[in-house]
mmCIF file of C-alpha atoms in Angstrom:
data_model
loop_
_atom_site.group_PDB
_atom_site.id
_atom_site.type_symbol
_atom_site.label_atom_id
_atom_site.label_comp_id
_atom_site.label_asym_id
_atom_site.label_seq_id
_atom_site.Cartn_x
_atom_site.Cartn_y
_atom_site.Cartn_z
ATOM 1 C CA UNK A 114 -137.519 -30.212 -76.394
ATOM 2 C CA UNK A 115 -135.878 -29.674 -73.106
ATOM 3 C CA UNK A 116 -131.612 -27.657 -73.654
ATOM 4 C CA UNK A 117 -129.799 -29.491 -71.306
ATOM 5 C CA UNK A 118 -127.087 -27.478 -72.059
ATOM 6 C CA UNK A 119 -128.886 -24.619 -70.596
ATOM 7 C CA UNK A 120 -130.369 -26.279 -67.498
ATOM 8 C CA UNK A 121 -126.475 -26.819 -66.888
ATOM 9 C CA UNK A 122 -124.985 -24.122 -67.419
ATOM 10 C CA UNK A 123 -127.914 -22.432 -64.945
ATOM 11 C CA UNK A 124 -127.404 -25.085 -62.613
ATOM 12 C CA UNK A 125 -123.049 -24.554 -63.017
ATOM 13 C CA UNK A 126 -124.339 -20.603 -62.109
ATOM 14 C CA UNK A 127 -126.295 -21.641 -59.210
ATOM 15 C CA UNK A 128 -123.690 -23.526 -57.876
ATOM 16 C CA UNK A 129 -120.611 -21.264 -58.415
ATOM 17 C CA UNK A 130 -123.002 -18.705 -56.867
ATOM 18 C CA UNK A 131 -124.075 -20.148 -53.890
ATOM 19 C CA UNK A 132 -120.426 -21.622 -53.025
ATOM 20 C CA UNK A 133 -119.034 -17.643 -53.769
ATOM 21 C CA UNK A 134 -121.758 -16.156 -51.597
ATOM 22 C CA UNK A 135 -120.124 -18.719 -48.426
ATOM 23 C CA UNK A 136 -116.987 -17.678 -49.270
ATOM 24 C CA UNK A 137 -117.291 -14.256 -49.181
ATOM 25 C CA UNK A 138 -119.068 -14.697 -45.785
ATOM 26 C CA UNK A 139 -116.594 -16.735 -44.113
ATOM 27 C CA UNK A 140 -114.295 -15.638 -41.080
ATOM 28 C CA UNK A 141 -111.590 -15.427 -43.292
ATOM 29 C CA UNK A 142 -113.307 -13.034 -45.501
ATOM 30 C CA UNK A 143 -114.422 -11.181 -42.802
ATOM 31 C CA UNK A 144 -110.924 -10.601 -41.489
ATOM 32 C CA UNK A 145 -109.378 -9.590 -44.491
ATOM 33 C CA UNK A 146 -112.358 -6.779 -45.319
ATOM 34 C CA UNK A 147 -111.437 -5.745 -41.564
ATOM 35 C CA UNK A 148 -108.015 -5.518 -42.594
ATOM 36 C CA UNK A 149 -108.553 -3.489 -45.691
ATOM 37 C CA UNK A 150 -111.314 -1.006 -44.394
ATOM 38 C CA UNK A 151 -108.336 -0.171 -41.485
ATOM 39 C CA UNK A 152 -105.806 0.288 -44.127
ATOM 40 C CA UNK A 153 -108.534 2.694 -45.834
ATOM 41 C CA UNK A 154 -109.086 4.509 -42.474
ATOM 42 C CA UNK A 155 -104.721 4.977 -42.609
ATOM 43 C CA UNK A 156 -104.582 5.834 -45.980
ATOM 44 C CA UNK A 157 -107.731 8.544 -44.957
ATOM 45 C CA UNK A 158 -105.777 9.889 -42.258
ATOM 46 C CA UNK A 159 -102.868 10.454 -43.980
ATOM 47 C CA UNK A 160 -103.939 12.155 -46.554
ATOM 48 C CA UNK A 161 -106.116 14.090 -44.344
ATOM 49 C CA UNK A 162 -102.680 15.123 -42.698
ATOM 50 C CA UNK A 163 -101.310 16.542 -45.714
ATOM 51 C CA UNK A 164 -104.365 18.506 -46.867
ATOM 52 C CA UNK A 165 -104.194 19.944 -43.597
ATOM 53 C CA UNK A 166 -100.458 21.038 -44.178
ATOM 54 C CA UNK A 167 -100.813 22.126 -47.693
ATOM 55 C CA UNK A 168 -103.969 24.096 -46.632
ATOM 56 C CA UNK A 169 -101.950 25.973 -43.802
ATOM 57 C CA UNK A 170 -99.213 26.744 -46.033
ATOM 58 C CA UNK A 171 -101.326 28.040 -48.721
ATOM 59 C CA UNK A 172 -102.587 30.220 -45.473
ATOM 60 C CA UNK A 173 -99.294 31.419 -45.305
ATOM 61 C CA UNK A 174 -98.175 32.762 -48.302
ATOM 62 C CA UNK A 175 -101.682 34.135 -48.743
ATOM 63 C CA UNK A 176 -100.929 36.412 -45.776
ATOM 64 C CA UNK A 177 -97.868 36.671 -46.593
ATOM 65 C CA UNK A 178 -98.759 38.078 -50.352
ATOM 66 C CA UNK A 179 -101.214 40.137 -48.783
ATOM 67 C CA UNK A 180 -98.359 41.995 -46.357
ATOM 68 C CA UNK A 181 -96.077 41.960 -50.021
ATOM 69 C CA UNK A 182 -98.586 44.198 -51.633
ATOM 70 C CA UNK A 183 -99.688 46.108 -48.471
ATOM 71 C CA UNK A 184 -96.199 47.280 -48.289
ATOM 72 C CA UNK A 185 -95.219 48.009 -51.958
ATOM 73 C CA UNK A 186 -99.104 50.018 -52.032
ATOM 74 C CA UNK A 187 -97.865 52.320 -48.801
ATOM 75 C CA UNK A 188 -94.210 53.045 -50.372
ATOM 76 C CA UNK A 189 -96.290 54.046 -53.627
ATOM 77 C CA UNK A 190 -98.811 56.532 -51.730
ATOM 78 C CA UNK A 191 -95.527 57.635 -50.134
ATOM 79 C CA UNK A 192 -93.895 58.346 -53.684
ATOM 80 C CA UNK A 193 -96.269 59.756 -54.677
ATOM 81 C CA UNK A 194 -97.046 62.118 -51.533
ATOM 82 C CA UNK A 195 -92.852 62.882 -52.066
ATOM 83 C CA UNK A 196 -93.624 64.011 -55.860
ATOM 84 C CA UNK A 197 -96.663 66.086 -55.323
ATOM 85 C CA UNK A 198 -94.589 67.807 -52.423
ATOM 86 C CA UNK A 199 -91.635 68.589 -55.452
ATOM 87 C CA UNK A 200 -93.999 69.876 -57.441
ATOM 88 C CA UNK A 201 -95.964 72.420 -54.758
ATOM 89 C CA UNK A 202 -92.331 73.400 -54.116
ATOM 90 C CA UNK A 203 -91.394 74.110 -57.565
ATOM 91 C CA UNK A 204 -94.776 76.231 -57.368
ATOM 92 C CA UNK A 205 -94.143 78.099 -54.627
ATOM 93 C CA UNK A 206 -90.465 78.695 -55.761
ATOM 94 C CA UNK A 207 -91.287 80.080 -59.151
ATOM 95 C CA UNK A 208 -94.125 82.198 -57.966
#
């Protein structure tokens, strides 16, 4: 017993398929997947643009942290050179 039903919904498929597979291939088509990829290559740029910016200001206040703490260790070693010089003089001046 032969499904017609079947055999047309396979041939429906085939059809639909075939007719899909010239549309996508036309000019037209064509065109507009030129138009997107180019939009894609913008939208790549750009946000290549800000990485870049965001990456050199994170550069920044890296080095910038860096000369923070560089500065805040030398005014320590200096305290600390200041105390040890009180206390050698409170040494020397009691003995």
């Amino acid at each position: 017993m032969i499904k017609w039903n079947t055999i047309g919904k396979v041939a429906c498929g085939f059809l639909l398929g075939t007719t899909g597979v010239k549309v996508l291939g036309s000019k037209d088509a064509k065109k507009c997947y030129t138009h997107l990829t180019a939009a894609a290559y913008r939208c790549k740029d750009s946000v290549m643009e800000t990485y870049t910016t965001i990456k050199e200001n994170c550069q920044d206040i890296n080095a910038d942290a860096k000369e923070i703490n560089e500065e805040r260790y030398a005014k320590e070693r200096e305290q600390e050179i200041a105390d040890a010089k009180a206390v050698l003089e409170r040494a020397e001046a009691e003995a």
